Structures are given as C-alpha cells and as structure tokens.
Amino acid sequence: MSNDIVIRGLGRHVPEKILTNADFEAIVDTSDEWITTRTGIKERHVVSEGEYNSDLAVGAARMALKNAGMEAEELTHIIMGTITADHVVPSGACVVQEKLGLKHRVAYDISAACSGFIFGLENARAILALHPEAKVLVIGVEVLTHRTNFEDRSTCVLFGDGAGAAILTQGGEGPKLLDVKLSTDGSLANLLTVSGGGSAATYKLGDTVGPEYFIQMQGREIFKHAVRSMTGICNQILEDNNLTNKDVDVLIPHQANWRIIDAVGRKFEIPAEQVYSNVQRFGNTSAASVPLALSEADETGFLKEGNLVMLTAFGGGFTWASALLQY
Ligand SMILES: CC(C)(COP(=O)(O)OP(=O)(O)OC[C@H]1O[C@@H](n2cnc3c(N)ncnc32)[C@H](O)[C@@H]1OP(=O)(O)O)[C@@H](O)C(=O)NCCC(=O)NCCS
C-alpha cells in the first residue's frame, strides 16, 4: 500500500431554510446593498427548530461515505471541527458516532473555530501515520446562527449553518493530501469571542444570557489579520514543498467575506477565476466553509485531474491554516 494520504470521498450538507438579505432588512437596520458590497453575501442557510449540528454533520458524512464507496462501519476515527456542537458534553463527534450507528471508535472534537476542518486534516495525517489501516472521517460543521446576536447588525448578517466532510486513508483513489500547516496566536483572542457558556463565566439557575453569549468581534481588525495570516501560511506551505504560487491551480479560501477572499487571491497573485467562492450563497459557515466549498468544487468539475489545490482558513483564537491537495 502506498503511504500517500488520500481523500477518498467528500460530502456536504446544509439546512433547507434560507435567510436572504431582504429578510435581514426586516430584522435590523441594514440593506441588501450594504451587505452585498461589504461582504458579497446574498443568502445563508439556517437550521430550523429541531435540526441540529449533528444532523448537518451526519448528512455531510453520509454523502462523503457514498462518494468514497464506503460503509459507515468501515470508519475507525471521527474528528469534528466545531465550536457549536449540540452540547458541551458529550462532544459533537460522539453524537455523530451514535447517529451513524457506530460503537467503539475514536471520536473527538477540535476547537479551532473557522480553521477546524484543516486542523482536523492534520490530525488525520497523524492518525494515519500511526495507524496505516485507519479510515478517518473529518467533519467541519457549525450552527453559528445559534450563537449570533440577531440585534447586532454588524455580525448577524455574516453567518450561516452547514457541514462538510472528508474521508481519508493511506493509499487508494482520490486527491493526495500533500501537506498541512497550522498556526495560532492567543494574543489576538479578544478580536473574536463567544465567551458566554465557558467556565470563566459563573452562571446560576435562572440567569438570562447576555451579549457575551453570542459572537462579538472587531470586524476591521479581523479583516487585516485574516488577509495577512492566510497569505502568509499559504506562502509557507509552498516554500516548504519547493513550490511557488505559480504552481497553484485553484485556491479555496475560508468563505468569510468576498472582499477577504478577493484580497487573499490578489496578494497571492492567483487569477480570480482560479479562486473558488460560494460565500454568496452560504455566508460564513466557519469550520464548515472550506469542506463545503471543496466538496462543491470537486463535484461540479471546478477541480480537475492534475490540479494543485490550496486550502486556507483563519478563525477566532486566532487560528489559521493551509493545506495542499494534488488532484
Ligand atoms: C464586518 C465587516 C463586513 C464590516 O465592514 P467594514 O467596512 O469594516 O465596516 P465597519 O465595521 O467599519 O462599519 C462601517 C459602518 O457600517 C455600519 N454597519 C455595520 N454593519 C452594518 C449592516 N449590517 N448594515 C448596515 N450598516 C452596517 C457600521 O455601524 C458603521 O457605521 P458608522 O460608520 O456610522 O459607525 C468587515 O469588517 C469584515 O468582514 N470583517 C471580517 C469579519 C469576519 O470575517 N469575521 C469572521 C472571522 S472568521
């Protein structure tokens, strides 16, 4: 068996319900024109009552299994990048394991905000190095709209719900995962927080939740760091692999905001038509954004045999990451 790490299948799942910019005009003081010009977002999918993070994750996992021609039974590990699991305990991955009808697997969550899926890919590489027979399911999933303050116009228009998934093995058919790079900087933590619900805050029965329970962020500062960190870590992974930006055929960045995607593409000097974007239809789905875009780009033929594909993400923490795929 070759010791290449291969993506055997990709999947994605979003809720049916859609919130358009026109819907937001009725909720907060905003306009389709402001949201479109500042973010590129036109609509986002949001969960309905009774629809959970684990349901989206299982939907994406089942599609990835079908795409890989595998049965759930074959999976040995489930890694889930998420900051919005159904519960604090149990972990989201344990709930997904149960919903997939599996027992006695290794299942755990990674908290790396929007970079969670790529952090999961690095975990999968480590698992496969130690256990060459493993079949690892990596999911990026988020229900951020349950941690969004719908009275705060500067954040509520940005986020959506969704999931994406990949199954990785050593050897087999599919794009090769050539390398992954991760980075974090806790000194930037205050730029993006959801502090309520953490153990630093003491709650007692009957307390009502305050704004700290929802996403709070300094948009302008995040914008600058996002562009700088994603461009930097993309250059780093290329340098470490003796490649340059001219070798990259397709860039799939975290889908936070069209202007960020565009700025990263420009700094990276990759033509706009080689940068994949679906932020218009999904908004920022955090850990789900990269695998959701990757699964779409793979299925629609945007990604072609022979392509070198760069994934990159950034998120609260701060965390940022890049990964190289050889199609
Ligand atoms: C949030 C973001 C779109 C705001 O765009 P911006 O150009 O930086 O806008 P500013 O925050 O400077 O706000 C400009 C004005 O628009 C207003 N505004 C904010 N949200 C608005 C909305 N939804 N509709 C209308 N006006 C809005 C502000 O109140 C401000 O008004 P003021 O000048 O009267 O004070 C942008 O900063 C961004 O995308 N940042 C990155 C955020 C991100 O990706 N976070 C997730 C990280 S994973």
mmCIF file of C-alpha atoms and ligand atoms in Angstrom:
data_model
loop_
_atom_site.group_PDB
_atom_site.id
_atom_site.type_symbol
_atom_site.label_atom_id
_atom_site.label_comp_id
_atom_site.label_asym_id
_atom_site.label_seq_id
_atom_site.Cartn_x
_atom_site.Cartn_y
_atom_site.Cartn_z
ATOM 1 C CA MET A 1 0.000 0.000 0.000
ATOM 2 C CA SER A 2 1.300 3.468 -0.874
ATOM 3 C CA ASN A 3 1.785 5.701 2.153
ATOM 4 C CA ASP A 4 0.231 8.714 0.397
ATOM 5 C CA ILE A 5 -2.623 10.213 2.370
ATOM 6 C CA VAL A 6 -5.647 10.317 0.120
ATOM 7 C CA ILE A 7 -9.070 11.990 0.302
ATOM 8 C CA ARG A 8 -11.329 9.098 -0.645
ATOM 9 C CA GLY A 9 -14.645 10.945 -0.522
ATOM 10 C CA LEU A 10 -16.133 14.393 0.089
ATOM 11 C CA GLY A 11 -19.584 15.420 1.292
ATOM 12 C CA ARG A 12 -21.606 18.421 2.409
ATOM 13 C CA HIS A 13 -24.983 19.225 3.903
ATOM 14 C CA VAL A 14 -26.807 22.494 4.540
ATOM 15 C CA PRO A 15 -30.234 23.138 6.061
ATOM 16 C CA GLU A 16 -33.106 23.830 3.652
ATOM 17 C CA LYS A 17 -34.196 27.104 5.248
ATOM 18 C CA ILE A 18 -32.673 30.224 3.675
ATOM 19 C CA LEU A 19 -32.360 33.754 5.057
ATOM 20 C CA THR A 20 -31.865 36.341 2.316
ATOM 21 C CA ASN A 21 -30.530 39.885 2.668
ATOM 22 C CA ALA A 22 -34.129 41.074 2.215
ATOM 23 C CA ASP A 23 -35.086 39.018 5.298
ATOM 24 C CA PHE A 24 -32.393 40.894 7.271
ATOM 25 C CA GLU A 25 -33.777 44.250 6.123
ATOM 26 C CA ALA A 26 -36.841 43.335 8.186
ATOM 27 C CA ILE A 27 -34.785 42.291 11.269
ATOM 28 C CA VAL A 28 -32.095 45.027 11.626
ATOM 29 C CA ASP A 29 -31.230 48.422 10.135
ATOM 30 C CA THR A 30 -29.383 47.174 7.052
ATOM 31 C CA SER A 31 -29.765 46.841 3.287
ATOM 32 C CA ASP A 32 -29.069 44.294 0.571
ATOM 33 C CA GLU A 33 -26.761 46.902 -0.970
ATOM 34 C CA TRP A 34 -24.651 47.277 2.241
ATOM 35 C CA ILE A 35 -24.368 43.528 2.834
ATOM 36 C CA THR A 36 -23.556 42.777 -0.814
ATOM 37 C CA THR A 37 -20.907 45.459 -1.235
ATOM 38 C CA ARG A 38 -19.211 44.852 2.158
ATOM 39 C CA THR A 39 -19.360 41.046 2.190
ATOM 40 C CA GLY A 40 -20.588 39.582 -1.123
ATOM 41 C CA ILE A 41 -23.195 37.567 0.812
ATOM 42 C CA LYS A 42 -26.698 37.288 -0.682
ATOM 43 C CA GLU A 43 -28.183 34.444 1.381
ATOM 44 C CA ARG A 44 -27.305 31.849 4.013
ATOM 45 C CA HIS A 45 -28.815 28.521 5.085
ATOM 46 C CA VAL A 46 -30.003 28.315 8.687
ATOM 47 C CA VAL A 47 -31.252 25.441 10.827
ATOM 48 C CA SER A 48 -34.956 25.083 11.604
ATOM 49 C CA GLU A 49 -36.342 24.114 15.009
ATOM 50 C CA GLY A 50 -35.338 20.532 15.813
ATOM 51 C CA GLU A 51 -32.473 20.497 13.299
ATOM 52 C CA TYR A 52 -29.082 20.162 14.978
ATOM 53 C CA ASN A 53 -25.346 20.485 14.329
ATOM 54 C CA SER A 54 -25.105 16.665 14.493
ATOM 55 C CA ASP A 55 -27.797 16.299 11.782
ATOM 56 C CA LEU A 56 -25.807 18.512 9.407
ATOM 57 C CA ALA A 57 -22.617 16.594 10.269
ATOM 58 C CA VAL A 58 -24.273 13.219 9.640
ATOM 59 C CA GLY A 59 -25.705 14.468 6.317
ATOM 60 C CA ALA A 60 -22.213 15.512 5.156
ATOM 61 C CA ALA A 61 -20.684 12.259 6.468
ATOM 62 C CA ARG A 62 -23.218 10.104 4.625
ATOM 63 C CA MET A 63 -22.541 11.966 1.373
ATOM 64 C CA ALA A 64 -18.758 11.543 1.869
ATOM 65 C CA LEU A 65 -19.254 7.795 2.518
ATOM 66 C CA LYS A 66 -21.336 7.447 -0.663
ATOM 67 C CA ASN A 67 -18.754 9.458 -2.610
ATOM 68 C CA ALA A 68 -15.992 7.160 -1.276
ATOM 69 C CA GLY A 69 -17.995 3.974 -1.906
ATOM 70 C CA MET A 70 -17.641 3.036 1.777
ATOM 71 C CA GLU A 71 -19.960 1.913 4.566
ATOM 72 C CA ALA A 72 -20.047 3.793 7.882
ATOM 73 C CA GLU A 73 -18.970 0.524 9.573
ATOM 74 C CA GLU A 74 -15.532 0.888 7.936
ATOM 75 C CA LEU A 75 -14.742 4.186 9.711
ATOM 76 C CA THR A 76 -12.220 3.949 12.547
ATOM 77 C CA HIS A 77 -11.953 7.621 13.631
ATOM 78 C CA ILE A 78 -14.320 10.611 13.635
ATOM 79 C CA ILE A 79 -12.802 14.070 14.066
ATOM 80 C CA MET A 80 -15.110 17.030 14.152
ATOM 81 C CA GLY A 81 -14.018 20.664 13.829
ATOM 82 C CA THR A 82 -16.771 22.661 15.519
ATOM 83 C CA ILE A 83 -17.407 25.331 18.143
ATOM 84 C CA THR A 84 -21.175 24.776 18.115
ATOM 85 C CA ALA A 85 -21.676 21.089 18.960
ATOM 86 C CA ASP A 86 -25.165 20.130 20.130
ATOM 87 C CA HIS A 87 -23.970 20.076 23.774
ATOM 88 C CA VAL A 88 -20.980 20.998 25.969
ATOM 89 C CA VAL A 89 -20.873 17.290 26.919
ATOM 90 C CA PRO A 90 -20.985 14.917 25.042
ATOM 91 C CA SER A 91 -18.728 16.044 22.221
ATOM 92 C CA GLY A 92 -20.260 16.522 18.787
ATOM 93 C CA ALA A 93 -18.204 13.663 17.358
ATOM 94 C CA CYS A 94 -19.633 11.239 19.961
ATOM 95 C CA VAL A 95 -23.172 12.251 18.974
ATOM 96 C CA VAL A 96 -22.319 11.762 15.286
ATOM 97 C CA GLN A 97 -20.803 8.342 16.028
ATOM 98 C CA GLU A 98 -24.056 7.269 17.700
ATOM 99 C CA LYS A 99 -26.187 8.692 14.850
ATOM 100 C CA LEU A 100 -24.059 6.774 12.316
ATOM 101 C CA GLY A 101 -24.790 3.599 14.322
ATOM 102 C CA LEU A 102 -21.144 3.068 15.319
ATOM 103 C CA LYS A 103 -19.565 1.973 18.602
ATOM 104 C CA HIS A 104 -16.004 1.629 19.919
ATOM 105 C CA ARG A 105 -14.474 4.137 17.526
ATOM 106 C CA VAL A 106 -12.246 7.100 18.359
ATOM 107 C CA ALA A 107 -14.356 10.253 18.124
ATOM 108 C CA TYR A 108 -13.489 13.750 19.334
ATOM 109 C CA ASP A 109 -13.956 17.457 18.587
ATOM 110 C CA ILE A 110 -11.394 20.103 17.685
ATOM 111 C CA SER A 111 -11.990 23.693 18.771
ATOM 112 C CA ALA A 112 -10.168 25.854 16.226
ATOM 113 C CA ALA A 113 -13.134 27.962 15.038
ATOM 114 C CA CYS A 114 -13.120 28.509 11.258
ATOM 115 C CA SER A 115 -9.809 26.623 10.835
ATOM 116 C CA GLY A 116 -11.287 23.500 12.493
ATOM 117 C CA PHE A 117 -11.529 21.384 9.331
ATOM 118 C CA ILE A 118 -7.901 21.932 8.287
ATOM 119 C CA PHE A 119 -6.775 21.299 11.897
ATOM 120 C CA GLY A 120 -8.766 18.035 11.539
ATOM 121 C CA LEU A 121 -6.861 17.151 8.362
ATOM 122 C CA GLU A 122 -3.582 17.461 10.270
ATOM 123 C CA ASN A 123 -4.980 15.166 12.998
ATOM 124 C CA ALA A 124 -5.977 12.666 10.301
ATOM 125 C CA ARG A 125 -2.402 12.715 8.947
ATOM 126 C CA ALA A 126 -1.039 11.959 12.415
ATOM 127 C CA ILE A 127 -3.543 9.125 12.961
ATOM 128 C CA LEU A 128 -2.755 7.604 9.571
ATOM 129 C CA ALA A 129 0.985 7.789 10.259
ATOM 130 C CA LEU A 130 0.462 5.758 13.446
ATOM 131 C CA HIS A 131 -2.362 3.514 12.164
ATOM 132 C CA PRO A 132 -1.929 2.967 8.400
ATOM 133 C CA GLU A 133 -5.150 0.913 8.193
ATOM 134 C CA ALA A 134 -7.316 3.686 9.705
ATOM 135 C CA LYS A 135 -10.251 5.236 7.832
ATOM 136 C CA VAL A 136 -10.656 8.725 9.185
ATOM 137 C CA LEU A 137 -13.757 10.880 8.826
ATOM 138 C CA VAL A 138 -13.019 14.610 9.243
ATOM 139 C CA ILE A 139 -16.040 16.895 9.531
ATOM 140 C CA GLY A 140 -16.268 20.684 9.676
ATOM 141 C CA VAL A 141 -19.700 21.688 10.950
ATOM 142 C CA GLU A 142 -21.286 24.717 12.525
ATOM 143 C CA VAL A 143 -24.613 26.104 13.679
ATOM 144 C CA LEU A 144 -23.274 29.594 14.263
ATOM 145 C CA THR A 145 -26.700 31.171 13.897
ATOM 146 C CA HIS A 146 -27.462 29.857 17.410
ATOM 147 C CA ARG A 147 -24.514 31.913 18.672
ATOM 148 C CA THR A 148 -25.401 35.013 16.642
ATOM 149 C CA ASN A 149 -26.993 38.109 18.168
ATOM 150 C CA PHE A 150 -29.811 38.965 15.763
ATOM 151 C CA GLU A 151 -29.935 42.504 17.234
ATOM 152 C CA ASP A 152 -26.322 43.217 16.192
ATOM 153 C CA ARG A 153 -26.310 44.184 12.510
ATOM 154 C CA SER A 154 -22.517 44.140 12.286
ATOM 155 C CA THR A 155 -22.375 40.366 12.929
ATOM 156 C CA CYS A 156 -25.790 38.787 12.291
ATOM 157 C CA VAL A 157 -25.709 39.220 8.504
ATOM 158 C CA LEU A 158 -22.413 37.346 8.167
ATOM 159 C CA PHE A 159 -23.040 33.793 9.373
ATOM 160 C CA GLY A 160 -24.789 30.653 8.144
ATOM 161 C CA ASP A 161 -25.091 26.972 9.113
ATOM 162 C CA GLY A 162 -23.690 23.937 7.302
ATOM 163 C CA ALA A 163 -21.335 20.977 7.240
ATOM 164 C CA GLY A 164 -18.654 19.466 5.024
ATOM 165 C CA ALA A 165 -16.780 16.191 5.384
ATOM 166 C CA ALA A 166 -13.857 14.200 4.009
ATOM 167 C CA ILE A 167 -12.750 10.585 4.449
ATOM 168 C CA LEU A 168 -9.000 9.968 4.479
ATOM 169 C CA THR A 169 -6.973 6.764 4.178
ATOM 170 C CA GLN A 170 -3.418 5.755 3.341
ATOM 171 C CA GLY A 171 -3.374 4.860 -0.345
ATOM 172 C CA GLY A 172 -6.421 4.408 -2.574
ATOM 173 C CA GLU A 173 -8.109 6.524 -5.248
ATOM 174 C CA GLY A 174 -8.518 10.262 -4.806
ATOM 175 C CA PRO A 175 -6.635 13.541 -4.425
ATOM 176 C CA LYS A 176 -3.495 13.311 -2.293
ATOM 177 C CA LEU A 177 -3.147 15.441 0.819
ATOM 178 C CA LEU A 178 0.441 16.607 0.307
ATOM 179 C CA ASP A 179 0.939 18.797 3.364
ATOM 180 C CA VAL A 180 -0.778 20.819 6.089
ATOM 181 C CA LYS A 181 0.417 23.878 8.050
ATOM 182 C CA LEU A 182 -1.225 25.192 11.214
ATOM 183 C CA SER A 183 -0.663 28.279 13.346
ATOM 184 C CA THR A 184 -2.246 30.035 16.320
ATOM 185 C CA ASP A 185 -1.845 33.315 18.228
ATOM 186 C CA GLY A 186 -3.718 33.631 21.532
ATOM 187 C CA SER A 187 -2.734 37.299 21.900
ATOM 188 C CA LEU A 188 -5.351 38.119 19.233
ATOM 189 C CA ALA A 189 -8.113 36.284 21.121
ATOM 190 C CA ASN A 190 -10.098 39.398 22.039
ATOM 191 C CA LEU A 191 -10.792 40.286 18.408
ATOM 192 C CA LEU A 192 -13.346 37.480 18.141
ATOM 193 C CA THR A 193 -15.050 35.874 21.106
ATOM 194 C CA VAL A 194 -18.056 33.880 22.264
ATOM 195 C CA SER A 195 -17.249 33.931 25.975
ATOM 196 C CA GLY A 196 -20.626 33.106 27.498
ATOM 197 C CA GLY A 197 -21.060 29.417 28.295
ATOM 198 C CA GLY A 198 -17.368 28.988 29.099
ATOM 199 C CA SER A 199 -16.316 28.154 32.670
ATOM 200 C CA ALA A 200 -14.704 31.570 33.240
ATOM 201 C CA ALA A 201 -18.232 32.980 33.493
ATOM 202 C CA THR A 202 -20.206 31.802 36.508
ATOM 203 C CA TYR A 203 -23.884 31.209 35.869
ATOM 204 C CA LYS A 204 -26.627 30.222 38.204
ATOM 205 C CA LEU A 205 -30.071 28.835 37.563
ATOM 206 C CA GLY A 206 -32.456 31.409 36.158
ATOM 207 C CA ASP A 207 -29.779 33.802 34.771
ATOM 208 C CA THR A 208 -30.598 35.237 31.379
ATOM 209 C CA VAL A 209 -27.931 35.210 28.675
ATOM 210 C CA GLY A 210 -26.218 38.485 27.761
ATOM 211 C CA PRO A 211 -24.466 39.613 24.577
ATOM 212 C CA GLU A 212 -21.310 37.705 25.630
ATOM 213 C CA TYR A 213 -23.190 34.506 24.821
ATOM 214 C CA PHE A 214 -23.061 35.486 21.131
ATOM 215 C CA ILE A 215 -20.314 36.263 18.616
ATOM 216 C CA GLN A 216 -18.565 39.568 19.395
ATOM 217 C CA MET A 217 -15.898 40.809 17.043
ATOM 218 C CA GLN A 218 -13.845 43.716 15.776
ATOM 219 C CA GLY A 219 -14.500 43.326 12.064
ATOM 220 C CA ARG A 220 -11.913 45.742 10.655
ATOM 221 C CA GLU A 221 -9.017 44.321 12.701
ATOM 222 C CA ILE A 222 -10.024 40.742 11.859
ATOM 223 C CA PHE A 223 -10.105 41.632 8.174
ATOM 224 C CA LYS A 224 -6.454 42.755 8.223
ATOM 225 C CA HIS A 225 -5.210 39.742 10.189
ATOM 226 C CA ALA A 226 -7.239 37.344 8.032
ATOM 227 C CA VAL A 227 -5.630 38.517 4.799
ATOM 228 C CA ARG A 228 -2.136 38.617 6.311
ATOM 229 C CA SER A 229 -2.318 35.234 8.061
ATOM 230 C CA MET A 230 -3.863 33.275 5.178
ATOM 231 C CA THR A 231 -1.439 34.718 2.627
ATOM 232 C CA GLY A 232 1.497 34.033 4.963
ATOM 233 C CA ILE A 233 0.639 30.418 5.696
ATOM 234 C CA CYS A 234 -0.052 29.700 2.005
ATOM 235 C CA ASN A 235 3.405 31.023 1.116
ATOM 236 C CA GLN A 236 4.945 28.993 3.949
ATOM 237 C CA ILE A 237 3.464 25.669 2.803
ATOM 238 C CA LEU A 238 4.621 26.334 -0.774
ATOM 239 C CA GLU A 239 8.133 27.218 0.349
ATOM 240 C CA ASP A 240 8.360 24.060 2.483
ATOM 241 C CA ASN A 241 7.365 21.985 -0.558
ATOM 242 C CA ASN A 242 9.683 23.779 -3.012
ATOM 243 C CA LEU A 243 6.717 25.220 -4.893
ATOM 244 C CA THR A 244 5.619 28.772 -5.766
ATOM 245 C CA ASN A 245 2.240 30.472 -6.193
ATOM 246 C CA LYS A 246 2.614 29.883 -9.964
ATOM 247 C CA ASP A 247 2.253 26.128 -9.299
ATOM 248 C CA VAL A 248 -1.184 26.546 -7.638
ATOM 249 C CA ASP A 249 -4.144 25.859 -9.969
ATOM 250 C CA VAL A 250 -7.007 26.517 -7.539
ATOM 251 C CA LEU A 251 -7.273 28.418 -4.254
ATOM 252 C CA ILE A 252 -10.131 27.537 -1.873
ATOM 253 C CA PRO A 253 -10.037 30.037 0.997
ATOM 254 C CA HIS A 254 -12.282 30.241 4.061
ATOM 255 C CA GLN A 255 -15.546 31.795 2.893
ATOM 256 C CA ALA A 256 -15.866 34.651 5.413
ATOM 257 C CA ASN A 257 -16.341 37.629 3.156
ATOM 258 C CA TRP A 258 -15.883 38.128 -0.585
ATOM 259 C CA ARG A 259 -13.546 41.096 -0.007
ATOM 260 C CA ILE A 260 -11.239 38.930 2.150
ATOM 261 C CA ILE A 261 -11.306 36.127 -0.453
ATOM 262 C CA ASP A 262 -10.533 38.637 -3.202
ATOM 263 C CA ALA A 263 -7.722 40.300 -1.211
ATOM 264 C CA VAL A 264 -6.055 36.928 -0.455
ATOM 265 C CA GLY A 265 -6.323 35.947 -4.137
ATOM 266 C CA ARG A 266 -4.746 39.254 -5.214
ATOM 267 C CA LYS A 267 -1.900 39.128 -2.655
ATOM 268 C CA PHE A 268 -1.287 35.546 -3.655
ATOM 269 C CA GLU A 269 -1.345 36.666 -7.323
ATOM 270 C CA ILE A 270 -3.747 33.974 -8.456
ATOM 271 C CA PRO A 271 -6.310 34.913 -11.156
ATOM 272 C CA ALA A 272 -9.827 35.486 -9.797
ATOM 273 C CA GLU A 273 -11.284 32.683 -11.940
ATOM 274 C CA GLN A 274 -8.990 30.208 -10.122
ATOM 275 C CA VAL A 275 -10.321 31.216 -6.690
ATOM 276 C CA TYR A 276 -13.381 29.219 -5.601
ATOM 277 C CA SER A 277 -16.119 31.128 -3.821
ATOM 278 C CA ASN A 278 -19.617 30.249 -2.645
ATOM 279 C CA VAL A 279 -19.886 32.833 0.153
ATOM 280 C CA GLN A 280 -22.680 34.485 -1.874
ATOM 281 C CA ARG A 281 -24.968 31.502 -1.162
ATOM 282 C CA PHE A 282 -23.851 30.309 2.285
ATOM 283 C CA GLY A 283 -22.306 33.229 4.210
ATOM 284 C CA ASN A 284 -19.601 32.361 6.735
ATOM 285 C CA THR A 285 -20.190 28.778 7.924
ATOM 286 C CA SER A 286 -16.967 28.755 9.978
ATOM 287 C CA ALA A 287 -15.435 25.247 10.214
ATOM 288 C CA ALA A 288 -17.832 24.030 7.501
ATOM 289 C CA SER A 289 -16.796 26.642 4.956
ATOM 290 C CA VAL A 290 -13.648 25.018 3.481
ATOM 291 C CA PRO A 291 -15.014 21.434 3.164
ATOM 292 C CA LEU A 292 -18.354 22.764 1.870
ATOM 293 C CA ALA A 293 -16.529 24.685 -0.872
ATOM 294 C CA LEU A 294 -14.135 21.788 -1.551
ATOM 295 C CA SER A 295 -16.976 19.280 -1.906
ATOM 296 C CA GLU A 296 -18.846 21.607 -4.310
ATOM 297 C CA ALA A 297 -15.731 22.400 -6.362
ATOM 298 C CA ASP A 298 -14.964 18.669 -6.587
ATOM 299 C CA GLU A 299 -18.492 17.661 -7.626
ATOM 300 C CA THR A 300 -19.037 20.427 -10.165
ATOM 301 C CA GLY A 301 -15.768 19.722 -12.007
ATOM 302 C CA PHE A 302 -14.158 23.025 -10.940
ATOM 303 C CA LEU A 303 -11.262 20.841 -9.732
ATOM 304 C CA LYS A 304 -9.583 18.851 -12.472
ATOM 305 C CA GLU A 305 -7.153 15.953 -12.684
ATOM 306 C CA GLY A 306 -3.620 17.287 -12.240
ATOM 307 C CA ASN A 307 -4.670 20.424 -10.301
ATOM 308 C CA LEU A 308 -2.640 21.569 -7.323
ATOM 309 C CA VAL A 309 -5.241 22.884 -4.872
ATOM 310 C CA MET A 310 -4.551 25.167 -1.915
ATOM 311 C CA LEU A 311 -6.954 25.279 1.039
ATOM 312 C CA THR A 312 -6.629 28.037 3.631
ATOM 313 C CA ALA A 313 -8.613 29.260 6.634
ATOM 314 C CA PHE A 314 -8.463 31.591 9.620
ATOM 315 C CA GLY A 315 -10.644 31.985 12.660
ATOM 316 C CA GLY A 316 -11.108 33.010 16.274
ATOM 317 C CA GLY A 317 -8.315 32.146 18.632
ATOM 318 C CA PHE A 318 -6.624 33.269 16.366
ATOM 319 C CA THR A 319 -6.067 30.143 14.342
ATOM 320 C CA TRP A 320 -5.008 29.844 10.721
ATOM 321 C CA ALA A 321 -4.029 27.038 8.404
ATOM 322 C CA SER A 322 -3.242 25.869 4.890
ATOM 323 C CA ALA A 323 -3.294 22.513 3.100
ATOM 324 C CA LEU A 324 -2.104 21.333 -0.325
ATOM 325 C CA LEU A 325 -4.023 18.761 -2.385
ATOM 326 C CA GLN A 326 -2.795 17.104 -5.564
ATOM 327 C CA TYR A 327 -5.716 16.160 -7.832
HETATM 328 C C1 LIG B 1 -17.835 43.134 9.293
HETATM 329 C C2 LIG B 1 -17.393 43.854 8.045
HETATM 330 C C3 LIG B 1 -18.191 43.376 6.861
HETATM 331 C C4 LIG B 1 -17.676 45.342 8.255
HETATM 332 O O1 LIG B 1 -17.225 46.081 7.119
HETATM 333 P P1 LIG B 1 -16.387 47.427 7.354
HETATM 334 O O2 LIG B 1 -16.155 48.013 6.030
HETATM 335 O O3 LIG B 1 -15.171 47.050 8.165
HETATM 336 O O4 LIG B 1 -17.408 48.281 8.141
HETATM 337 P P2 LIG B 1 -17.265 48.967 9.602
HETATM 338 O O5 LIG B 1 -17.281 47.919 10.668
HETATM 339 O O6 LIG B 1 -16.120 49.901 9.576
HETATM 340 O O7 LIG B 1 -18.617 49.738 9.670
HETATM 341 C C5 LIG B 1 -18.923 50.776 8.758
HETATM 342 C C6 LIG B 1 -20.298 51.301 9.055
HETATM 343 O O8 LIG B 1 -21.283 50.323 8.659
HETATM 344 C C7 LIG B 1 -22.190 50.108 9.719
HETATM 345 N N1 LIG B 1 -22.695 48.746 9.650
HETATM 346 C C8 LIG B 1 -22.208 47.631 10.252
HETATM 347 N N2 LIG B 1 -22.957 46.575 9.923
HETATM 348 C C9 LIG B 1 -23.935 47.030 9.100
HETATM 349 C C10 LIG B 1 -25.005 46.413 8.429
HETATM 350 N N3 LIG B 1 -25.247 45.086 8.519
HETATM 351 N N4 LIG B 1 -25.802 47.171 7.653
HETATM 352 C C11 LIG B 1 -25.596 48.494 7.530
HETATM 353 N N5 LIG B 1 -24.591 49.138 8.155
HETATM 354 C C12 LIG B 1 -23.774 48.408 8.924
HETATM 355 C C13 LIG B 1 -21.378 50.388 10.975
HETATM 356 O O9 LIG B 1 -22.238 50.659 12.055
HETATM 357 C C14 LIG B 1 -20.558 51.557 10.548
HETATM 358 O O10 LIG B 1 -21.344 52.698 10.632
HETATM 359 P P3 LIG B 1 -20.713 54.098 11.170
HETATM 360 O O11 LIG B 1 -19.622 54.431 10.184
HETATM 361 O O12 LIG B 1 -21.879 55.008 11.134
HETATM 362 O O13 LIG B 1 -20.177 53.783 12.529
HETATM 363 C C15 LIG B 1 -15.878 43.667 7.763
HETATM 364 O O14 LIG B 1 -15.107 44.364 8.712
HETATM 365 C C16 LIG B 1 -15.478 42.204 7.817
HETATM 366 O O15 LIG B 1 -15.946 41.397 7.064
HETATM 367 N N6 LIG B 1 -14.573 41.850 8.739
HETATM 368 C C17 LIG B 1 -14.178 40.469 8.926
HETATM 369 C C18 LIG B 1 -15.161 39.790 9.816
HETATM 370 C C19 LIG B 1 -15.055 38.309 9.752
HETATM 371 O O16 LIG B 1 -14.791 37.756 8.723
HETATM 372 N N7 LIG B 1 -15.301 37.663 10.894
HETATM 373 C C20 LIG B 1 -15.283 36.247 10.977
HETATM 374 C C21 LIG B 1 -13.921 35.755 11.166
HETATM 375 S S1 LIG B 1 -13.834 34.025 10.889
#
